[in-house]
């Protein structure tokens, strides 16, 4: 995620106000303790594999030994310390099928979500993350189920318990409200449904997918998605992945079917409706590139959008092959100044593509970088967000260094000077509080950690660490402990003593190779 730049290229992060720091600092002395929370999550907090379809009464292979397990409720969250109710326990999602019958701007419309899942325990009931919207009915394997709301949790009790290992299908019918949104006082700003003049775009990060559809809403949890979006004549629909089908119905309405092609985290889902022009192109090695542009902005945004193949080629030289089957830019025709790395189709605000080239390219490269780090390599817990946003900001800065923008060293020195203040206000890079999750420390502050690592091990070794990171964990969730271990392995030395104070310490360590760099005093 990135927010648009002002004329000077400085990001409006929403975090310049200095306030007392409330983050705990009790985990910084020993990496084994500091990273204890970054280990493998239990139950549902693993990458959701695509499993064979089955039925309630047909246990999946290997389920026999668990058949006698007494049913119990699935957990209402996977235990992420920053967002305890994010995700759900007791099952893994195998596929979402979403049907949206779009009507008009800011107008509620019929929607259904069909969730194919596999029980990882014997379930007496289970939760879905679901906020807003008017619930109509819920069935489990075709039978009516009891569904009760508790805040953002939809608690579903099937007629019969679900055996451990069994495949089951949940069908949720509801009325979607495309005005539903929430606000954060950080770089996210408004999220959920974001209306446009003739339709909508979706900003689901960090936990807004639940305003769009019932979900297993945590960044470490992924499943394929089928989108079926019906629009009035004259409007187009777009979603993540490949357009599978476009059918005009007898009443003149059009149904658009998209397949995400690869598993996707709920926060990276995109579903947009509007008067769009689809602009097709080609990237490295024949990669399909399709931009989705509001009709009146095609010509005015073409100059910067046409740079995407160059950006892809540059990032492939840094990080290896692009990890998805297609890419494109969705031009956001709203006043929302936020860009977002929705998988295979990044949202970039129109103002970014109508202004300064350096700032436009910074945002374009930032969101594209996320497709390696954040989309393909998912974060294991929200405290690992520095790995996603820090990498995106680092490569954005590195690209800008040689393409007319501020120098990397200049930008990193400026970040170094402010680093103690950011630690005080917003937590160390890998030790955020939830309100400070998307503040400037997770951007320039975390890019500085990667810069320090590069200065420590050298550019050649750093490049090998980065390529190993995105290849080893491609399509998987990984966390801070994984990164430190991999960096140590590739570098041939234990980097724990070096990286621990950078990631968790109360004060900014000395910058390797730059003994003259100084940190500004902290102001309360």
Coordinates of C-alpha atoms in Angstrom, one line a residue:
X1 CA 0.0 0.0 0.0
X2 CA 1.2 3.5 -0.8
X3 CA -0.3 6.9 -0.5
X4 CA 0.0 9.7 -3.1
X5 CA 2.9 12.1 -2.9
X6 CA 2.8 15.9 -2.6
X7 CA 4.9 18.2 -4.9
X8 CA 8.0 17.5 -2.9
X9 CA 7.6 13.7 -3.1
X10 CA 7.1 13.4 0.6
X11 CA 4.4 10.9 1.6
X12 CA 1.4 12.1 3.5
X13 CA 1.5 9.3 6.0
X14 CA -0.8 10.8 8.6
X15 CA 1.8 10.4 11.3
X16 CA 3.7 13.6 11.8
X17 CA 2.1 14.3 15.1
X18 CA 4.3 13.3 17.9
X19 CA 2.7 11.6 20.8
X20 CA 3.8 9.4 23.7
X21 CA 4.7 5.9 22.6
X22 CA 2.6 3.1 24.1
X23 CA 4.3 0.2 22.5
X24 CA 5.8 -2.5 24.8
X25 CA 9.5 -3.1 24.6
X26 CA 9.8 -6.3 26.5
X27 CA 10.8 -8.5 23.5
X28 CA 14.0 -7.0 22.3
X29 CA 16.9 -8.6 24.1
X30 CA 16.9 -12.2 22.7
X31 CA 15.8 -12.9 19.2
X32 CA 14.2 -16.2 20.2
X33 CA 11.9 -14.2 22.5
X34 CA 11.6 -11.2 20.3
X35 CA 10.4 -13.3 17.4
X36 CA 8.4 -15.9 19.4
X37 CA 5.2 -14.4 18.1
X38 CA 6.4 -14.8 14.5
X39 CA 6.3 -18.6 14.5
X40 CA 3.8 -20.8 12.7
X41 CA 0.2 -19.9 13.5
X42 CA -2.0 -22.7 14.6
X43 CA -5.0 -24.1 12.9
X44 CA -6.2 -21.8 10.0
X45 CA -3.2 -19.5 9.9
X46 CA -1.4 -21.4 7.2
X47 CA -1.6 -21.1 3.5
X48 CA -4.9 -22.5 2.4
X49 CA -4.2 -25.3 0.0
X50 CA -6.7 -26.2 -2.7
X51 CA -8.1 -29.5 -1.7
X52 CA -10.3 -32.0 -3.5
X53 CA -14.0 -31.3 -3.4
X54 CA -16.1 -33.4 -1.1
X55 CA -19.3 -33.3 0.9
X56 CA -20.4 -33.1 4.5
X57 CA -20.8 -36.8 4.6
X58 CA -17.7 -37.7 2.7
X59 CA -14.6 -37.1 4.8
X60 CA -11.5 -36.1 3.0
X61 CA -8.6 -38.6 2.9
X62 CA -7.0 -39.0 6.3
X63 CA -10.1 -38.0 8.2
X64 CA -10.9 -41.5 9.5
X65 CA -8.6 -41.3 12.6
X66 CA -10.3 -38.1 13.6
X67 CA -13.9 -39.3 13.0
X68 CA -14.6 -39.8 16.7
X69 CA -13.4 -36.4 17.8
X70 CA -16.0 -34.5 19.9
X71 CA -17.3 -31.4 18.0
X72 CA -16.3 -28.0 19.5
X73 CA -16.6 -24.4 18.3
X74 CA -14.0 -23.1 15.9
X75 CA -12.0 -20.2 17.3
X76 CA -13.3 -16.7 16.4
X77 CA -9.7 -15.6 15.4
X78 CA -6.3 -17.1 14.7
X79 CA -4.6 -15.3 17.5
X80 CA -2.8 -12.5 15.8
X81 CA -1.8 -10.2 18.8
X82 CA -2.6 -7.0 16.9
X83 CA -6.0 -8.2 15.5
X84 CA -7.1 -11.1 17.7
X85 CA -10.3 -11.7 15.8
X86 CA -8.8 -11.6 12.3
X87 CA -9.3 -14.9 10.5
X88 CA -11.0 -17.9 12.0
X89 CA -10.1 -21.3 13.5
X90 CA -11.4 -24.8 12.7
X91 CA -11.3 -24.8 8.9
X92 CA -9.4 -23.8 5.8
X93 CA -11.2 -22.2 2.9
X94 CA -10.7 -24.0 -0.4
X95 CA -12.5 -21.4 -2.6
X96 CA -14.8 -18.4 -2.5
X97 CA -17.4 -17.9 -5.2
X98 CA -18.9 -14.4 -5.0
X99 CA -22.0 -13.3 -6.9
X100 CA -22.7 -9.5 -7.0
X101 CA -25.8 -8.2 -8.7
X102 CA -24.7 -4.6 -9.0
X103 CA -27.5 -2.0 -9.5
X104 CA -26.3 1.7 -9.2
X105 CA -24.0 4.0 -7.3
X106 CA -24.5 3.9 -3.5
X107 CA -27.4 1.5 -4.0
X108 CA -27.7 -1.7 -2.0
X109 CA -27.7 -4.9 -4.2
X110 CA -28.2 -8.6 -3.8
X111 CA -25.1 -10.7 -3.2
X112 CA -24.2 -14.2 -2.3
X113 CA -21.0 -15.9 -1.1
X114 CA -20.4 -19.6 -1.5
X115 CA -17.5 -20.8 0.6
X116 CA -16.0 -24.2 0.1
X117 CA -14.0 -25.3 3.1
X118 CA -12.4 -28.2 4.9
X119 CA -12.8 -28.7 8.7
X120 CA -9.5 -28.9 10.6
X121 CA -11.3 -30.0 13.7
X122 CA -14.7 -31.4 14.5
X123 CA -16.9 -28.3 14.4
X124 CA -20.0 -27.7 16.4
X125 CA -20.0 -24.1 15.0
X126 CA -17.6 -21.8 13.2
X127 CA -17.1 -18.1 12.5
X128 CA -16.9 -15.9 9.4
X129 CA -15.5 -12.4 9.4
X130 CA -18.5 -10.3 8.2
X131 CA -19.4 -6.7 8.9
X132 CA -22.2 -4.5 7.7
X133 CA -24.6 -5.6 5.0
X134 CA -28.0 -7.1 5.7
X135 CA -28.0 -10.8 6.2
X136 CA -30.7 -12.8 4.4
X137 CA -30.0 -16.5 5.0
X138 CA -27.1 -19.0 5.6
X139 CA -27.0 -22.6 4.7
X140 CA -24.4 -25.3 5.3
X141 CA -24.4 -28.1 2.8
X142 CA -27.8 -27.0 1.6
X143 CA -29.5 -27.1 5.0
X144 CA -30.5 -23.9 6.9
X145 CA -28.0 -22.9 9.6
X146 CA -28.3 -20.6 12.6
X147 CA -26.3 -17.4 12.1
X148 CA -25.8 -14.9 14.9
X149 CA -23.7 -11.7 14.7
X150 CA -21.2 -10.7 17.4
X151 CA -19.6 -7.5 16.2
X152 CA -17.6 -8.4 13.0
X153 CA -18.1 -12.1 13.7
X154 CA -20.8 -14.1 12.0
X155 CA -21.2 -17.3 14.2
X156 CA -22.7 -20.1 12.1
X157 CA -24.2 -23.2 13.7
X158 CA -25.0 -26.0 11.3
X159 CA -27.8 -28.5 11.8
X160 CA -25.3 -31.3 12.3
X161 CA -21.7 -31.0 13.5
X162 CA -19.0 -31.1 10.8
X163 CA -16.5 -34.0 11.2
X164 CA -12.8 -33.3 11.3
X165 CA -11.4 -33.5 7.8
X166 CA -14.8 -33.2 6.0
X167 CA -15.4 -30.8 3.1
X168 CA -18.4 -28.5 3.5
X169 CA -20.0 -25.6 1.7
X170 CA -21.4 -22.5 3.3
X171 CA -23.8 -20.3 1.3
X172 CA -24.5 -16.8 2.6
X173 CA -27.1 -14.6 0.9
X174 CA -27.1 -10.9 1.9
X175 CA -27.7 -7.4 0.7
X176 CA -24.4 -5.6 0.0
X177 CA -24.2 -2.0 0.9
X178 CA -21.6 -0.2 -1.4
X179 CA -21.5 2.8 1.0
X180 CA -20.0 0.7 3.8
X181 CA -16.5 2.0 4.8
X182 CA -14.3 2.7 7.8
X183 CA -11.5 5.1 8.6
X184 CA -8.0 4.7 10.0
X185 CA -5.8 7.6 11.2
X186 CA -2.8 6.3 9.2
X187 CA -1.9 5.8 5.6
X188 CA -4.9 3.6 5.0
X189 CA -7.5 6.5 5.5
X190 CA -10.9 5.3 4.2
X191 CA -11.3 1.6 3.3
X192 CA -14.0 -0.8 2.3
X193 CA -16.3 0.2 -0.5
X194 CA -15.1 3.4 -2.1
X195 CA -17.8 4.9 -4.5
X196 CA -16.9 6.5 -7.8
X197 CA -19.1 8.7 -10.0
X198 CA -20.5 5.7 -11.9
X199 CA -19.6 2.6 -9.7
X200 CA -17.1 1.5 -7.1
X201 CA -13.6 0.3 -6.3
X202 CA -12.7 -1.8 -3.3
X203 CA -10.0 -1.0 -0.7
X204 CA -10.0 -4.0 1.6
X205 CA -6.7 -3.5 3.4
X206 CA -6.2 -4.2 6.2
X207 CA -9.5 -5.8 7.5
X208 CA -12.1 -4.3 5.2
X209 CA -12.9 -7.5 3.1
X210 CA -15.5 -8.3 5.7
X211 CA -17.4 -5.3 4.5
X212 CA -17.5 -6.8 1.0
X213 CA -18.1 -10.5 1.7
X214 CA -18.0 -13.1 4.5
X215 CA -14.3 -14.1 4.7
X216 CA -11.4 -15.7 6.5
X217 CA -9.9 -12.2 6.8
X218 CA -6.2 -12.4 7.7
X219 CA -3.2 -11.7 5.4
X220 CA -1.7 -15.2 6.0
X221 CA -4.9 -16.9 4.8
X222 CA -5.5 -17.4 1.1
X223 CA -7.8 -19.2 -1.3
X224 CA -8.9 -18.9 -5.0
X225 CA -11.8 -16.6 -5.7
X226 CA -14.4 -16.8 -8.5
X227 CA -16.2 -13.5 -9.1
X228 CA -19.5 -13.3 -10.9
X229 CA -20.5 -9.6 -11.2
X230 CA -23.7 -8.5 -13.1
X231 CA -23.9 -4.9 -14.3
X232 CA -26.4 -2.8 -16.1
X233 CA -25.7 -2.1 -19.8
X234 CA -23.0 0.4 -20.4
X235 CA -21.0 -0.5 -17.2
X236 CA -18.1 -2.9 -17.0
X237 CA -16.9 -5.0 -14.1
X238 CA -13.3 -6.1 -13.2
X239 CA -11.8 -8.3 -10.5
X240 CA -8.5 -10.0 -9.7
X241 CA -7.2 -12.4 -12.3
X242 CA -8.5 -13.6 -15.7
X243 CA -11.8 -12.7 -17.4
X244 CA -13.4 -16.1 -17.9
X245 CA -16.7 -15.2 -19.4
X246 CA -18.9 -12.2 -20.4
X247 CA -22.5 -13.0 -21.0
X248 CA -25.4 -10.6 -22.0
X249 CA -28.6 -11.8 -20.3
X250 CA -32.0 -11.5 -22.0
X251 CA -32.8 -8.4 -19.9
X252 CA -29.7 -6.6 -21.3
X253 CA -27.7 -6.9 -18.1
X254 CA -24.2 -8.4 -18.4
X255 CA -22.6 -11.0 -16.2
X256 CA -18.8 -10.8 -15.9
X257 CA -16.9 -13.9 -14.5
X258 CA -13.4 -13.6 -13.3
X259 CA -11.1 -16.3 -11.8
X260 CA -8.3 -15.1 -9.4
X261 CA -6.2 -18.0 -10.9
X262 CA -4.1 -18.2 -7.8
X263 CA -5.0 -18.1 -4.1
X264 CA -5.5 -14.6 -2.7
X265 CA -5.7 -13.0 0.7
X266 CA -9.0 -11.3 1.5
X267 CA -7.3 -7.9 1.9
X268 CA -6.0 -8.1 -1.7
X269 CA -9.4 -8.7 -3.3
X270 CA -10.5 -6.2 -6.0
X271 CA -14.0 -5.8 -7.4
X272 CA -14.7 -2.6 -9.4
X273 CA -17.6 -1.4 -11.5
X274 CA -17.7 1.6 -13.9
X275 CA -17.4 2.9 -17.4
X276 CA -14.1 1.4 -18.2
X277 CA -11.7 1.0 -21.1
X278 CA -9.5 -2.1 -21.1
X279 CA -6.0 -1.4 -22.4
X280 CA -4.1 -4.5 -23.3
X281 CA -0.3 -4.8 -23.5
X282 CA 2.6 -7.1 -23.0
X283 CA 5.3 -7.3 -20.3
X284 CA 8.5 -9.3 -20.1
X285 CA 8.4 -12.9 -21.5
X286 CA 5.0 -12.2 -22.9
X287 CA 3.3 -11.5 -19.6
X288 CA -0.3 -10.2 -20.2
X289 CA -0.7 -6.6 -19.0
X290 CA -4.2 -5.1 -18.9
X291 CA -5.0 -1.7 -17.5
X292 CA -8.5 -0.8 -16.5
X293 CA -9.1 2.9 -17.0
X294 CA -12.2 5.1 -16.6
X295 CA -13.2 6.1 -20.2
X296 CA -12.4 9.8 -19.8
X297 CA -8.8 9.2 -18.4
X298 CA -7.4 6.8 -21.0
X299 CA -5.3 9.4 -22.9
X300 CA -4.3 11.5 -20.0
X301 CA -2.9 8.5 -18.0
X302 CA -1.3 6.7 -20.9
X303 CA 2.2 8.1 -20.5
X304 CA 2.8 6.7 -17.0
X305 CA 0.8 3.6 -17.4
X306 CA 2.9 2.6 -20.4
X307 CA 5.9 2.4 -18.2
X308 CA 4.7 -0.8 -16.5
X309 CA 6.7 -3.2 -18.8
X310 CA 9.9 -1.3 -17.9
X311 CA 9.0 -1.5 -14.2
X312 CA 8.4 -5.2 -14.5
X313 CA 11.7 -5.7 -16.2
X314 CA 13.6 -3.6 -13.6
X315 CA 12.0 -5.5 -10.7
X316 CA 12.7 -8.9 -12.3
X317 CA 16.4 -8.0 -12.4
X318 CA 16.2 -7.2 -8.6
X319 CA 13.9 -10.0 -7.4
X320 CA 13.5 -12.6 -10.1
X321 CA 10.5 -13.6 -12.2
X322 CA 7.1 -11.9 -11.6
X323 CA 5.1 -14.3 -9.5
X324 CA 1.6 -14.1 -11.0
X325 CA 0.1 -14.8 -14.4
X326 CA -0.9 -11.3 -15.4
X327 CA -0.7 -7.7 -14.1
X328 CA -2.4 -4.3 -14.7
X329 CA -3.2 -1.0 -13.2
X330 CA -6.8 0.0 -12.2
X331 CA -7.0 3.8 -12.3
X332 CA -9.0 4.9 -9.2
X333 CA -11.3 7.7 -10.3
X334 CA -12.0 8.9 -6.7
X335 CA -10.6 11.5 -4.3
X336 CA -9.0 8.7 -2.3
X337 CA -5.2 9.4 -2.4
X338 CA -4.2 5.8 -1.7
X339 CA -2.7 3.3 -4.0
X340 CA -3.2 -0.4 -3.2
X341 CA -1.5 -3.7 -4.3
X342 CA -4.7 -5.6 -5.0
X343 CA -3.4 -8.9 -6.4
X344 CA -2.6 -8.8 -10.2
X345 CA -4.5 -5.4 -10.5
X346 CA -3.0 -2.6 -8.5
X347 CA -5.2 0.5 -7.8
X348 CA -3.5 3.8 -8.5
X349 CA -5.3 7.1 -7.9
X350 CA -5.9 9.2 -11.0
X351 CA -4.1 12.2 -9.4
X352 CA -0.9 10.1 -9.2
X353 CA -1.0 9.5 -13.0
X354 CA -1.8 13.1 -13.9
X355 CA 1.0 14.7 -12.0
X356 CA 4.8 14.5 -11.6
X357 CA 6.5 11.6 -13.3
X358 CA 8.9 10.8 -10.4
X359 CA 6.1 10.6 -7.9
X360 CA 3.9 8.6 -10.3
X361 CA 6.7 6.1 -10.9
X362 CA 7.4 5.8 -7.1
X363 CA 3.8 4.7 -6.5
X364 CA 3.7 2.4 -9.6
X365 CA 6.9 0.7 -8.6
X366 CA 5.8 0.5 -4.9
X367 CA 2.6 -1.3 -5.7
X368 CA 4.2 -3.6 -8.2
X369 CA 7.0 -4.5 -5.7
X370 CA 4.3 -5.7 -3.3
X371 CA 3.4 -8.5 -5.8
X372 CA 6.7 -10.1 -4.8
X373 CA 6.7 -9.1 -1.1
X374 CA 3.2 -8.9 0.4
X375 CA 1.1 -10.6 -2.3
X376 CA 3.2 -13.6 -3.2
X377 CA 5.2 -13.8 0.0
X378 CA 2.4 -13.0 2.5
X379 CA 3.1 -11.8 6.0
X380 CA 2.5 -14.3 8.8
X381 CA 1.3 -11.8 11.4
X382 CA 0.4 -8.1 11.2
X383 CA 3.6 -7.3 13.2
X384 CA 5.5 -8.6 10.1
X385 CA 4.1 -5.8 8.0
X386 CA 7.5 -4.1 7.9
X387 CA 8.5 -6.9 5.5
X388 CA 5.8 -5.9 3.1
X389 CA 5.8 -2.1 3.2
X390 CA 9.5 -1.8 4.0
X391 CA 10.4 -3.8 0.8
X392 CA 8.0 -1.8 -1.3
X393 CA 9.4 1.5 -0.1
X394 CA 13.0 0.3 -0.4
X395 CA 12.6 -0.7 -4.1
X396 CA 10.5 2.4 -4.8
X397 CA 13.4 4.5 -3.4
X398 CA 16.1 2.4 -5.2
X399 CA 14.3 2.9 -8.5
X400 CA 13.8 6.6 -8.0
X401 CA 17.5 6.9 -7.3
X402 CA 18.4 6.2 -10.9
X403 CA 15.3 7.6 -12.6
X404 CA 15.3 11.3 -11.7
X405 CA 14.2 11.2 -8.0
X406 CA 16.0 11.7 -4.7
X407 CA 19.1 9.6 -4.2
X408 CA 18.7 6.4 -2.1
X409 CA 21.5 7.5 0.4
X410 CA 19.9 10.9 0.7
X411 CA 16.5 9.4 1.5
X412 CA 17.9 6.9 3.9
X413 CA 20.0 9.5 5.8
X414 CA 16.8 11.6 6.2
X415 CA 15.0 8.5 7.6
X416 CA 17.9 7.7 9.9
X417 CA 17.7 11.2 11.5
X418 CA 14.0 10.7 12.3
X419 CA 14.2 7.0 13.3
X420 CA 14.3 7.4 17.1
X421 CA 11.3 9.7 16.9
X422 CA 9.4 7.2 14.9
X423 CA 10.4 4.4 17.3
X424 CA 9.1 6.6 20.1
X425 CA 5.8 7.5 18.4
X426 CA 5.0 4.4 16.4
X427 CA 7.0 1.5 17.7
X428 CA 10.1 -0.2 16.3
X429 CA 9.8 -1.6 12.8
X430 CA 8.7 -5.1 13.9
X431 CA 7.0 -4.0 17.1
X432 CA 4.0 -1.9 16.1
X433 CA 0.8 -1.2 17.9
X434 CA -2.5 -1.6 15.9
X435 CA -3.2 2.1 15.6
X436 CA 0.3 2.8 14.4
X437 CA 0.4 -0.2 12.0
X438 CA 0.4 1.9 8.8
X439 CA 2.4 4.9 10.1
X440 CA 5.7 6.0 8.5
X441 CA 7.8 3.6 10.5
X442 CA 6.4 0.7 8.5
X443 CA 7.5 2.6 5.3
X444 CA 10.7 4.6 5.3
X445 CA 11.5 3.4 8.8
X446 CA 11.4 -0.3 7.6
X447 CA 13.2 0.5 4.3
X448 CA 16.0 1.8 6.5
X449 CA 16.4 -1.7 8.1
X450 CA 16.9 -3.2 4.6
X451 CA 19.3 -0.4 3.7
X452 CA 21.3 -1.1 6.9
X453 CA 21.3 -4.9 6.1
X454 CA 22.7 -4.0 2.6
X455 CA 25.4 -1.8 4.1
X456 CA 26.3 -4.6 6.5
X457 CA 26.6 -7.6 4.0
X458 CA 27.2 -5.7 0.7
X459 CA 25.1 -5.3 -2.4
X460 CA 25.9 -8.7 -3.9
X461 CA 25.0 -10.7 -0.8
X462 CA 21.9 -8.5 -0.2
X463 CA 20.7 -9.2 -3.7
X464 CA 21.0 -12.9 -3.1
X465 CA 19.1 -12.6 0.2
X466 CA 16.3 -10.8 -1.5
X467 CA 16.0 -13.3 -4.4
X468 CA 16.1 -16.2 -2.0
X469 CA 13.4 -14.6 0.1
X470 CA 10.9 -14.3 -2.7
X471 CA 11.7 -17.6 -4.3
X472 CA 11.7 -19.8 -1.1
X473 CA 8.5 -18.4 0.3
X474 CA 6.7 -17.8 -3.0
X475 CA 3.0 -18.5 -2.5
X476 CA 3.5 -18.9 1.3
X477 CA 3.3 -16.9 4.4
X478 CA 6.5 -15.9 6.2
X479 CA 7.5 -13.7 9.1
X480 CA 10.4 -11.8 10.7
X481 CA 12.0 -14.9 12.2
X482 CA 12.0 -16.5 8.7
X483 CA 13.7 -13.5 7.2
X484 CA 16.4 -13.2 9.8
X485 CA 17.1 -17.0 9.5
X486 CA 17.3 -16.8 5.7
X487 CA 19.4 -13.7 5.6
X488 CA 21.9 -15.4 8.1
X489 CA 21.9 -18.5 5.9
X490 CA 22.7 -16.7 2.7
X491 CA 25.2 -14.3 4.3
X492 CA 27.0 -17.2 6.0
X493 CA 26.9 -15.5 9.4
X494 CA 24.4 -15.1 12.2
X495 CA 22.7 -11.8 11.6
X496 CA 20.5 -12.0 14.7
X497 CA 22.7 -9.7 16.9
X498 CA 22.7 -7.2 14.1
X499 CA 19.0 -7.2 13.1
X500 CA 17.5 -7.5 16.6
X501 CA 18.1 -3.9 17.7
X502 CA 17.2 -2.6 14.3
X503 CA 13.8 -4.4 14.4
X504 CA 13.0 -4.2 18.1
X505 CA 15.3 -1.8 19.9
X506 CA 14.3 1.5 21.6
X507 CA 17.1 3.4 19.8
X508 CA 18.4 3.4 16.3
X509 CA 21.7 1.5 16.0
X510 CA 24.8 2.9 14.2
X511 CA 24.5 2.7 10.4
X512 CA 27.3 0.5 9.0
X513 CA 29.7 2.5 6.7
X514 CA 28.3 5.8 7.9
X515 CA 29.8 6.7 11.2
X516 CA 28.9 10.4 10.7
X517 CA 25.1 9.8 10.5
X518 CA 23.3 11.1 13.6
X519 CA 19.8 10.6 15.0
X520 CA 17.8 13.7 15.9
X521 CA 16.8 14.0 19.6
X522 CA 13.3 12.7 20.5
X523 CA 10.6 15.1 21.3
X524 CA 7.7 14.1 23.5

